[in-house]
């Protein structure tokens, strides 16, 4: 079954549409689950989503049930503008009534290998596993870089996707920045995987991946194949090469 692709005019429209669907999905999950485990993506794309959730859904979401994790985090202090947690906290978490104990940030300020081990334990403790013992998030949000990376699994380290571990230490190919990332088995175990991809810088690679053009397997994003196919929420710029 092919991925589901939902295209919108621009990033604000993607954020608005996805926010509405996310709220609905969470309310559906809340009918049968006491704790809903969501792994957030980082980078700039989800910031508009966080703004919409903060401004329009702060009273609608059942924050008591929602536990937030990060699919990847830069190894920086939480108050760094580079911090995925820091930005989500500034825009959203500090604006809604989510209990502090429901927020499971990656300690970007810690030694990377130690933090990958610690965060793996946090995920194992908080997120129920599937039949193969892999923690199964209810929702994993992902972005995609213009090089086809997702979470912090970059093409030059694509083998991290296949790691037996739950978390790995990754290295940004240009900056050398260390990152903590969940691995492919955790991504593909998730019940719902949602990509938010916008901007024309992603268009060429996104088209290669979705149209399975020759060499598409070089991109980590192409390896995201959960049981229920991922849904791609994209804007017209990102869709412009399809
Ligand atoms: C990160 C992300 C990363 C991001 C893509 C797209 O920490 O940077 O998790 O995978 O989703 O790089 O980033 P933009 O949304 O900034 O284009």
PDB file of C-alpha atoms and ligand atoms in Angstrom:
ATOM      1  CA  UNK A   1       0.000   0.000   0.000  1.00  0.00           C
ATOM      2  CA  UNK A   2       1.517   3.308  -1.056  1.00  0.00           C
ATOM      3  CA  UNK A   3       2.133   6.271   1.205  1.00  0.00           C
ATOM      4  CA  UNK A   4      -0.713   8.722   1.655  1.00  0.00           C
ATOM      5  CA  UNK A   5       0.072  12.173   0.274  1.00  0.00           C
ATOM      6  CA  UNK A   6      -1.842  15.258   1.318  1.00  0.00           C
ATOM      7  CA  UNK A   7      -0.818  18.471  -0.444  1.00  0.00           C
ATOM      8  CA  UNK A   8      -1.671  22.003   0.647  1.00  0.00           C
ATOM      9  CA  UNK A   9      -0.946  25.465  -0.828  1.00  0.00           C
ATOM     10  CA  UNK A  10       1.770  26.455   1.660  1.00  0.00           C
ATOM     11  CA  UNK A  11       3.361  25.735   5.033  1.00  0.00           C
ATOM     12  CA  UNK A  12       0.672  27.561   7.057  1.00  0.00           C
ATOM     13  CA  UNK A  13      -1.986  25.451   5.352  1.00  0.00           C
ATOM     14  CA  UNK A  14      -0.015  22.273   6.082  1.00  0.00           C
ATOM     15  CA  UNK A  15       0.315  23.277   9.737  1.00  0.00           C
ATOM     16  CA  UNK A  16      -3.360  24.165  10.048  1.00  0.00           C
ATOM     17  CA  UNK A  17      -4.604  20.996   8.350  1.00  0.00           C
ATOM     18  CA  UNK A  18      -2.254  18.704  10.209  1.00  0.00           C
ATOM     19  CA  UNK A  19      -3.025  20.309  13.564  1.00  0.00           C
ATOM     20  CA  UNK A  20      -6.716  19.601  13.018  1.00  0.00           C
ATOM     21  CA  UNK A  21      -6.014  15.983  12.068  1.00  0.00           C
ATOM     22  CA  UNK A  22      -3.605  15.526  14.970  1.00  0.00           C
ATOM     23  CA  UNK A  23      -6.208  16.759  17.464  1.00  0.00           C
ATOM     24  CA  UNK A  24      -8.755  14.359  15.982  1.00  0.00           C
ATOM     25  CA  UNK A  25      -6.277  11.450  16.029  1.00  0.00           C
ATOM     26  CA  UNK A  26      -5.393  12.140  19.672  1.00  0.00           C
ATOM     27  CA  UNK A  27      -9.067  12.283  20.654  1.00  0.00           C
ATOM     28  CA  UNK A  28      -9.643   8.939  18.925  1.00  0.00           C
ATOM     29  CA  UNK A  29      -6.631   7.370  20.640  1.00  0.00           C
ATOM     30  CA  UNK A  30      -7.786   8.788  23.990  1.00  0.00           C
ATOM     31  CA  UNK A  31     -10.915   6.626  23.734  1.00  0.00           C
ATOM     32  CA  UNK A  32      -8.827   3.533  24.370  1.00  0.00           C
ATOM     33  CA  UNK A  33      -5.513   4.742  25.795  1.00  0.00           C
ATOM     34  CA  UNK A  34      -4.656   6.434  29.067  1.00  0.00           C
ATOM     35  CA  UNK A  35      -1.267   7.572  27.762  1.00  0.00           C
ATOM     36  CA  UNK A  36      -0.666   8.723  24.205  1.00  0.00           C
ATOM     37  CA  UNK A  37       2.990   8.700  23.218  1.00  0.00           C
ATOM     38  CA  UNK A  38       4.028  11.162  20.545  1.00  0.00           C
ATOM     39  CA  UNK A  39       7.547  11.668  19.162  1.00  0.00           C
ATOM     40  CA  UNK A  40       7.991  15.182  17.817  1.00  0.00           C
ATOM     41  CA  UNK A  41      10.212  16.143  14.925  1.00  0.00           C
ATOM     42  CA  UNK A  42      12.598  19.053  14.993  1.00  0.00           C
ATOM     43  CA  UNK A  43      13.897  21.674  12.637  1.00  0.00           C
ATOM     44  CA  UNK A  44      11.855  24.628  11.417  1.00  0.00           C
ATOM     45  CA  UNK A  45       8.871  22.985   9.711  1.00  0.00           C
ATOM     46  CA  UNK A  46       6.973  21.916  12.840  1.00  0.00           C
ATOM     47  CA  UNK A  47       7.255  25.375  14.457  1.00  0.00           C
ATOM     48  CA  UNK A  48       4.166  26.586  12.614  1.00  0.00           C
ATOM     49  CA  UNK A  49       2.350  23.456  13.778  1.00  0.00           C
ATOM     50  CA  UNK A  50       3.356  24.196  17.362  1.00  0.00           C
ATOM     51  CA  UNK A  51       2.044  27.753  16.969  1.00  0.00           C
ATOM     52  CA  UNK A  52      -1.310  26.523  15.650  1.00  0.00           C
ATOM     53  CA  UNK A  53      -1.617  23.983  18.470  1.00  0.00           C
ATOM     54  CA  UNK A  54      -0.727  26.652  21.013  1.00  0.00           C
ATOM     55  CA  UNK A  55      -3.083  29.311  19.647  1.00  0.00           C
ATOM     56  CA  UNK A  56      -6.045  27.235  18.495  1.00  0.00           C
ATOM     57  CA  UNK A  57      -6.021  23.936  20.390  1.00  0.00           C
ATOM     58  CA  UNK A  58      -4.523  24.623  23.815  1.00  0.00           C
ATOM     59  CA  UNK A  59      -7.906  23.975  25.462  1.00  0.00           C
ATOM     60  CA  UNK A  60      -8.908  21.139  23.112  1.00  0.00           C
ATOM     61  CA  UNK A  61      -6.056  18.713  23.470  1.00  0.00           C
ATOM     62  CA  UNK A  62      -6.178  16.337  26.443  1.00  0.00           C
ATOM     63  CA  UNK A  63      -2.658  17.292  27.543  1.00  0.00           C
ATOM     64  CA  UNK A  64      -2.908  15.153  30.691  1.00  0.00           C
ATOM     65  CA  UNK A  65      -2.855  12.026  28.479  1.00  0.00           C
ATOM     66  CA  UNK A  66      -0.193  13.183  26.058  1.00  0.00           C
ATOM     67  CA  UNK A  67       3.443  12.251  26.632  1.00  0.00           C
ATOM     68  CA  UNK A  68       5.915  13.993  24.357  1.00  0.00           C
ATOM     69  CA  UNK A  69       9.240  12.669  23.188  1.00  0.00           C
ATOM     70  CA  UNK A  70      11.640  13.763  20.468  1.00  0.00           C
ATOM     71  CA  UNK A  71      12.472  11.681  17.424  1.00  0.00           C
ATOM     72  CA  UNK A  72      15.788  13.446  17.409  1.00  0.00           C
ATOM     73  CA  UNK A  73      17.595  16.190  19.250  1.00  0.00           C
ATOM     74  CA  UNK A  74      20.677  18.231  18.714  1.00  0.00           C
ATOM     75  CA  UNK A  75      23.359  17.774  21.372  1.00  0.00           C
ATOM     76  CA  UNK A  76      23.052  21.325  22.627  1.00  0.00           C
ATOM     77  CA  UNK A  77      21.735  22.912  25.816  1.00  0.00           C
ATOM     78  CA  UNK A  78      17.939  23.134  26.078  1.00  0.00           C
ATOM     79  CA  UNK A  79      18.069  26.939  25.984  1.00  0.00           C
ATOM     80  CA  UNK A  80      19.975  26.915  22.689  1.00  0.00           C
ATOM     81  CA  UNK A  81      17.958  28.139  19.659  1.00  0.00           C
ATOM     82  CA  UNK A  82      19.218  24.932  18.029  1.00  0.00           C
ATOM     83  CA  UNK A  83      17.389  22.781  20.586  1.00  0.00           C
ATOM     84  CA  UNK A  84      14.327  20.986  19.220  1.00  0.00           C
ATOM     85  CA  UNK A  85      12.958  20.739  22.762  1.00  0.00           C
ATOM     86  CA  UNK A  86      13.814  24.369  23.465  1.00  0.00           C
ATOM     87  CA  UNK A  87      11.886  25.598  20.446  1.00  0.00           C
ATOM     88  CA  UNK A  88       8.893  23.355  21.138  1.00  0.00           C
ATOM     89  CA  UNK A  89       8.907  24.539  24.748  1.00  0.00           C
ATOM     90  CA  UNK A  90       9.135  28.227  23.780  1.00  0.00           C
ATOM     91  CA  UNK A  91       6.339  28.003  21.200  1.00  0.00           C
ATOM     92  CA  UNK A  92       4.011  25.351  22.617  1.00  0.00           C
ATOM     93  CA  UNK A  93       4.832  23.543  25.845  1.00  0.00           C
ATOM     94  CA  UNK A  94       5.159  26.702  27.915  1.00  0.00           C
ATOM     95  CA  UNK A  95       1.743  27.827  26.614  1.00  0.00           C
ATOM     96  CA  UNK A  96      -0.368  24.753  27.418  1.00  0.00           C
ATOM     97  CA  UNK A  97      -1.230  22.770  30.540  1.00  0.00           C
ATOM     98  CA  UNK A  98       0.878  19.716  29.834  1.00  0.00           C
ATOM     99  CA  UNK A  99       2.238  18.190  33.048  1.00  0.00           C
ATOM    100  CA  UNK A 100       6.028  18.499  33.313  1.00  0.00           C
ATOM    101  CA  UNK A 101       6.282  14.752  33.888  1.00  0.00           C
ATOM    102  CA  UNK A 102       4.718  14.195  30.468  1.00  0.00           C
ATOM    103  CA  UNK A 103       7.601  15.912  28.715  1.00  0.00           C
ATOM    104  CA  UNK A 104      10.512  13.590  28.018  1.00  0.00           C
ATOM    105  CA  UNK A 105      13.184  15.755  26.506  1.00  0.00           C
ATOM    106  CA  UNK A 106      16.521  14.479  25.298  1.00  0.00           C
ATOM    107  CA  UNK A 107      19.294  15.908  27.498  1.00  0.00           C
ATOM    108  CA  UNK A 108      21.210  17.546  24.685  1.00  0.00           C
ATOM    109  CA  UNK A 109      23.629  18.972  27.217  1.00  0.00           C
ATOM    110  CA  UNK A 110      24.835  15.492  28.236  1.00  0.00           C
ATOM    111  CA  UNK A 111      27.566  13.374  26.744  1.00  0.00           C
ATOM    112  CA  UNK A 112      25.979  11.979  23.545  1.00  0.00           C
ATOM    113  CA  UNK A 113      26.654   8.261  24.000  1.00  0.00           C
ATOM    114  CA  UNK A 114      25.514   8.377  27.629  1.00  0.00           C
ATOM    115  CA  UNK A 115      22.372  10.280  26.643  1.00  0.00           C
ATOM    116  CA  UNK A 116      21.517   7.835  23.850  1.00  0.00           C
ATOM    117  CA  UNK A 117      21.623   5.062  26.445  1.00  0.00           C
ATOM    118  CA  UNK A 118      19.607   7.054  28.976  1.00  0.00           C
ATOM    119  CA  UNK A 119      16.978   8.128  26.480  1.00  0.00           C
ATOM    120  CA  UNK A 120      16.628   4.577  25.215  1.00  0.00           C
ATOM    121  CA  UNK A 121      15.726   3.551  28.773  1.00  0.00           C
ATOM    122  CA  UNK A 122      13.207   6.382  29.085  1.00  0.00           C
ATOM    123  CA  UNK A 123      11.491   5.255  25.880  1.00  0.00           C
ATOM    124  CA  UNK A 124      11.494   1.615  27.013  1.00  0.00           C
ATOM    125  CA  UNK A 125       9.952   2.597  30.357  1.00  0.00           C
ATOM    126  CA  UNK A 126       7.301   4.893  28.954  1.00  0.00           C
ATOM    127  CA  UNK A 127       6.332   3.430  25.575  1.00  0.00           C
ATOM    128  CA  UNK A 128       4.705  -0.026  25.421  1.00  0.00           C
ATOM    129  CA  UNK A 129       6.476  -2.431  23.060  1.00  0.00           C
ATOM    130  CA  UNK A 130       5.109  -4.386  20.133  1.00  0.00           C
ATOM    131  CA  UNK A 131       5.346  -8.151  19.808  1.00  0.00           C
ATOM    132  CA  UNK A 132       9.000  -7.924  18.783  1.00  0.00           C
ATOM    133  CA  UNK A 133       9.888  -5.859  21.834  1.00  0.00           C
ATOM    134  CA  UNK A 134      10.200  -2.538  20.015  1.00  0.00           C
ATOM    135  CA  UNK A 135       8.598   0.503  21.674  1.00  0.00           C
ATOM    136  CA  UNK A 136       5.568   1.469  19.618  1.00  0.00           C
ATOM    137  CA  UNK A 137       4.838   5.180  19.583  1.00  0.00           C
ATOM    138  CA  UNK A 138       1.266   6.151  18.855  1.00  0.00           C
ATOM    139  CA  UNK A 139       2.420   8.986  16.618  1.00  0.00           C
ATOM    140  CA  UNK A 140       5.846   9.811  15.185  1.00  0.00           C
ATOM    141  CA  UNK A 141       6.198  13.160  13.456  1.00  0.00           C
ATOM    142  CA  UNK A 142       9.032  13.377  10.967  1.00  0.00           C
ATOM    143  CA  UNK A 143      10.535  15.991   8.724  1.00  0.00           C
ATOM    144  CA  UNK A 144      12.866  15.497   5.809  1.00  0.00           C
ATOM    145  CA  UNK A 145      16.007  17.399   4.948  1.00  0.00           C
ATOM    146  CA  UNK A 146      16.878  18.398   1.390  1.00  0.00           C
ATOM    147  CA  UNK A 147      19.376  15.512   1.447  1.00  0.00           C
ATOM    148  CA  UNK A 148      16.629  13.026   2.263  1.00  0.00           C
ATOM    149  CA  UNK A 149      17.530  12.573   5.917  1.00  0.00           C
ATOM    150  CA  UNK A 150      14.820  12.056   8.470  1.00  0.00           C
ATOM    151  CA  UNK A 151      15.001  12.330  12.219  1.00  0.00           C
ATOM    152  CA  UNK A 152      18.775  12.636  12.461  1.00  0.00           C
ATOM    153  CA  UNK A 153      19.596   9.726  10.214  1.00  0.00           C
ATOM    154  CA  UNK A 154      21.615  11.197   7.369  1.00  0.00           C
ATOM    155  CA  UNK A 155      22.554   9.514   4.079  1.00  0.00           C
ATOM    156  CA  UNK A 156      26.215   9.190   5.095  1.00  0.00           C
ATOM    157  CA  UNK A 157      25.128   7.232   8.175  1.00  0.00           C
ATOM    158  CA  UNK A 158      22.133   5.436   6.683  1.00  0.00           C
ATOM    159  CA  UNK A 159      23.101   2.250   8.519  1.00  0.00           C
ATOM    160  CA  UNK A 160      21.913   3.896  11.742  1.00  0.00           C
ATOM    161  CA  UNK A 161      18.407   3.328  10.390  1.00  0.00           C
ATOM    162  CA  UNK A 162      18.985  -0.421  10.717  1.00  0.00           C
ATOM    163  CA  UNK A 163      20.494  -0.310  14.193  1.00  0.00           C
ATOM    164  CA  UNK A 164      19.242  -2.829  16.728  1.00  0.00           C
ATOM    165  CA  UNK A 165      19.278  -0.028  19.292  1.00  0.00           C
ATOM    166  CA  UNK A 166      16.357   2.275  19.993  1.00  0.00           C
ATOM    167  CA  UNK A 167      18.530   5.398  19.997  1.00  0.00           C
ATOM    168  CA  UNK A 168      21.818   6.207  18.318  1.00  0.00           C
ATOM    169  CA  UNK A 169      24.286   9.062  18.239  1.00  0.00           C
ATOM    170  CA  UNK A 170      24.363  10.682  14.787  1.00  0.00           C
ATOM    171  CA  UNK A 171      26.624  13.306  13.251  1.00  0.00           C
ATOM    172  CA  UNK A 172      25.439  16.128  11.021  1.00  0.00           C
ATOM    173  CA  UNK A 173      27.353  15.776   7.720  1.00  0.00           C
ATOM    174  CA  UNK A 174      28.244  19.429   7.368  1.00  0.00           C
ATOM    175  CA  UNK A 175      28.452  20.851  10.867  1.00  0.00           C
ATOM    176  CA  UNK A 176      29.666  17.711  12.624  1.00  0.00           C
ATOM    177  CA  UNK A 177      27.073  18.453  15.296  1.00  0.00           C
ATOM    178  CA  UNK A 178      26.239  15.394  17.372  1.00  0.00           C
ATOM    179  CA  UNK A 179      22.616  14.389  17.570  1.00  0.00           C
ATOM    180  CA  UNK A 180      20.534  11.763  19.359  1.00  0.00           C
ATOM    181  CA  UNK A 181      18.079   9.993  17.078  1.00  0.00           C
ATOM    182  CA  UNK A 182      15.563   7.212  17.278  1.00  0.00           C
ATOM    183  CA  UNK A 183      16.279   4.442  14.822  1.00  0.00           C
ATOM    184  CA  UNK A 184      14.373   2.946  11.923  1.00  0.00           C
ATOM    185  CA  UNK A 185      12.921   0.057  13.885  1.00  0.00           C
ATOM    186  CA  UNK A 186      11.276   2.495  16.294  1.00  0.00           C
ATOM    187  CA  UNK A 187      10.004   4.680  13.457  1.00  0.00           C
ATOM    188  CA  UNK A 188       8.594   1.721  11.532  1.00  0.00           C
ATOM    189  CA  UNK A 189       7.000   0.256  14.669  1.00  0.00           C
ATOM    190  CA  UNK A 190       4.896   3.385  15.218  1.00  0.00           C
ATOM    191  CA  UNK A 191       1.139   3.203  14.792  1.00  0.00           C
ATOM    192  CA  UNK A 192       0.985   6.520  12.946  1.00  0.00           C
ATOM    193  CA  UNK A 193       3.916   8.104  11.068  1.00  0.00           C
ATOM    194  CA  UNK A 194       3.329  11.607   9.736  1.00  0.00           C
ATOM    195  CA  UNK A 195       5.805  13.554   7.616  1.00  0.00           C
ATOM    196  CA  UNK A 196       5.550  17.318   7.469  1.00  0.00           C
ATOM    197  CA  UNK A 197       7.605  18.425   4.450  1.00  0.00           C
ATOM    198  CA  UNK A 198       7.485  21.898   2.967  1.00  0.00           C
ATOM    199  CA  UNK A 199       9.585  24.116   0.737  1.00  0.00           C
ATOM    200  CA  UNK A 200      11.036  23.758  -2.733  1.00  0.00           C
ATOM    201  CA  UNK A 201      14.428  22.661  -1.357  1.00  0.00           C
ATOM    202  CA  UNK A 202      12.849  19.270  -0.610  1.00  0.00           C
ATOM    203  CA  UNK A 203      11.054  18.890  -3.958  1.00  0.00           C
ATOM    204  CA  UNK A 204      13.640  16.970  -5.997  1.00  0.00           C
ATOM    205  CA  UNK A 205      14.453  14.389  -3.317  1.00  0.00           C
ATOM    206  CA  UNK A 206      10.827  14.014  -2.273  1.00  0.00           C
ATOM    207  CA  UNK A 207       9.854  13.248  -5.868  1.00  0.00           C
ATOM    208  CA  UNK A 208      12.700  10.707  -6.168  1.00  0.00           C
ATOM    209  CA  UNK A 209      11.506   8.982  -3.017  1.00  0.00           C
ATOM    210  CA  UNK A 210       7.759   8.996  -3.623  1.00  0.00           C
ATOM    211  CA  UNK A 211       8.136   8.047  -7.294  1.00  0.00           C
ATOM    212  CA  UNK A 212      10.841   5.479  -6.364  1.00  0.00           C
ATOM    213  CA  UNK A 213      13.169   6.836  -9.025  1.00  0.00           C
ATOM    214  CA  UNK A 214      16.531   5.020  -9.521  1.00  0.00           C
ATOM    215  CA  UNK A 215      18.741   5.440  -6.450  1.00  0.00           C
ATOM    216  CA  UNK A 216      15.886   6.484  -4.142  1.00  0.00           C
ATOM    217  CA  UNK A 217      17.021   3.907  -1.593  1.00  0.00           C
ATOM    218  CA  UNK A 218      20.043   6.092  -0.763  1.00  0.00           C
ATOM    219  CA  UNK A 219      17.754   8.397   1.211  1.00  0.00           C
ATOM    220  CA  UNK A 220      16.922   7.436   4.824  1.00  0.00           C
ATOM    221  CA  UNK A 221      13.402   8.815   4.331  1.00  0.00           C
ATOM    222  CA  UNK A 222      12.815   6.056   1.752  1.00  0.00           C
ATOM    223  CA  UNK A 223      13.327   3.446   4.465  1.00  0.00           C
ATOM    224  CA  UNK A 224      10.365   4.682   6.523  1.00  0.00           C
ATOM    225  CA  UNK A 225       7.833   1.917   5.860  1.00  0.00           C
ATOM    226  CA  UNK A 226       5.573   1.422   8.872  1.00  0.00           C
ATOM    227  CA  UNK A 227       2.794  -1.187   8.762  1.00  0.00           C
ATOM    228  CA  UNK A 228       0.268   1.565   8.180  1.00  0.00           C
ATOM    229  CA  UNK A 229       1.923   3.608   5.429  1.00  0.00           C
ATOM    230  CA  UNK A 230       3.175   7.041   6.422  1.00  0.00           C
ATOM    231  CA  UNK A 231       1.115  10.090   5.591  1.00  0.00           C
ATOM    232  CA  UNK A 232       2.997  12.902   3.879  1.00  0.00           C
ATOM    233  CA  UNK A 233       1.659  16.362   4.622  1.00  0.00           C
ATOM    234  CA  UNK A 234       3.348  18.553   2.047  1.00  0.00           C
ATOM    235  CA  UNK A 235       2.968  21.951   0.467  1.00  0.00           C
ATOM    236  CA  UNK A 236       2.906  22.759  -3.261  1.00  0.00           C
ATOM    237  CA  UNK A 237       6.553  23.824  -3.217  1.00  0.00           C
ATOM    238  CA  UNK A 238       7.671  20.469  -1.861  1.00  0.00           C
ATOM    239  CA  UNK A 239       5.370  18.730  -4.356  1.00  0.00           C
ATOM    240  CA  UNK A 240       6.632  20.751  -7.325  1.00  0.00           C
ATOM    241  CA  UNK A 241       8.884  18.043  -8.803  1.00  0.00           C
ATOM    242  CA  UNK A 242       6.357  15.223  -8.618  1.00  0.00           C
TER     243      UNK A 242
HETATM  244  C1  LIG B   1      16.117  18.180  13.027  1.00  0.00           C
HETATM  245  C2  LIG B   1      15.016  17.360  12.471  1.00  0.00           C
HETATM  246  C3  LIG B   1      15.264  17.040  11.038  1.00  0.00           C
HETATM  247  C4  LIG B   1      14.331  17.929  10.281  1.00  0.00           C
HETATM  248  C5  LIG B   1      14.753  18.074   8.867  1.00  0.00           C
HETATM  249  C6  LIG B   1      13.912  19.150   8.177  1.00  0.00           C
HETATM  250  O1  LIG B   1      16.423  18.045  14.203  1.00  0.00           O
HETATM  251  O2  LIG B   1      16.614  19.021  12.258  1.00  0.00           O
HETATM  252  O3  LIG B   1      14.389  16.508  13.182  1.00  0.00           O
HETATM  253  O4  LIG B   1      15.071  15.718  10.641  1.00  0.00           O
HETATM  254  O5  LIG B   1      13.019  17.390  10.356  1.00  0.00           O
HETATM  255  O6  LIG B   1      16.118  18.471   8.856  1.00  0.00           O
HETATM  256  O7  LIG B   1      14.199  20.358   8.816  1.00  0.00           O
HETATM  257  P1  LIG B   1      13.389  21.714   8.435  1.00  0.00           P
HETATM  258  O8  LIG B   1      12.003  21.507   8.923  1.00  0.00           O
HETATM  259  O9  LIG B   1      14.131  22.784   9.182  1.00  0.00           O
HETATM  260  O10 LIG B   1      13.463  21.833   6.940  1.00  0.00           O
END
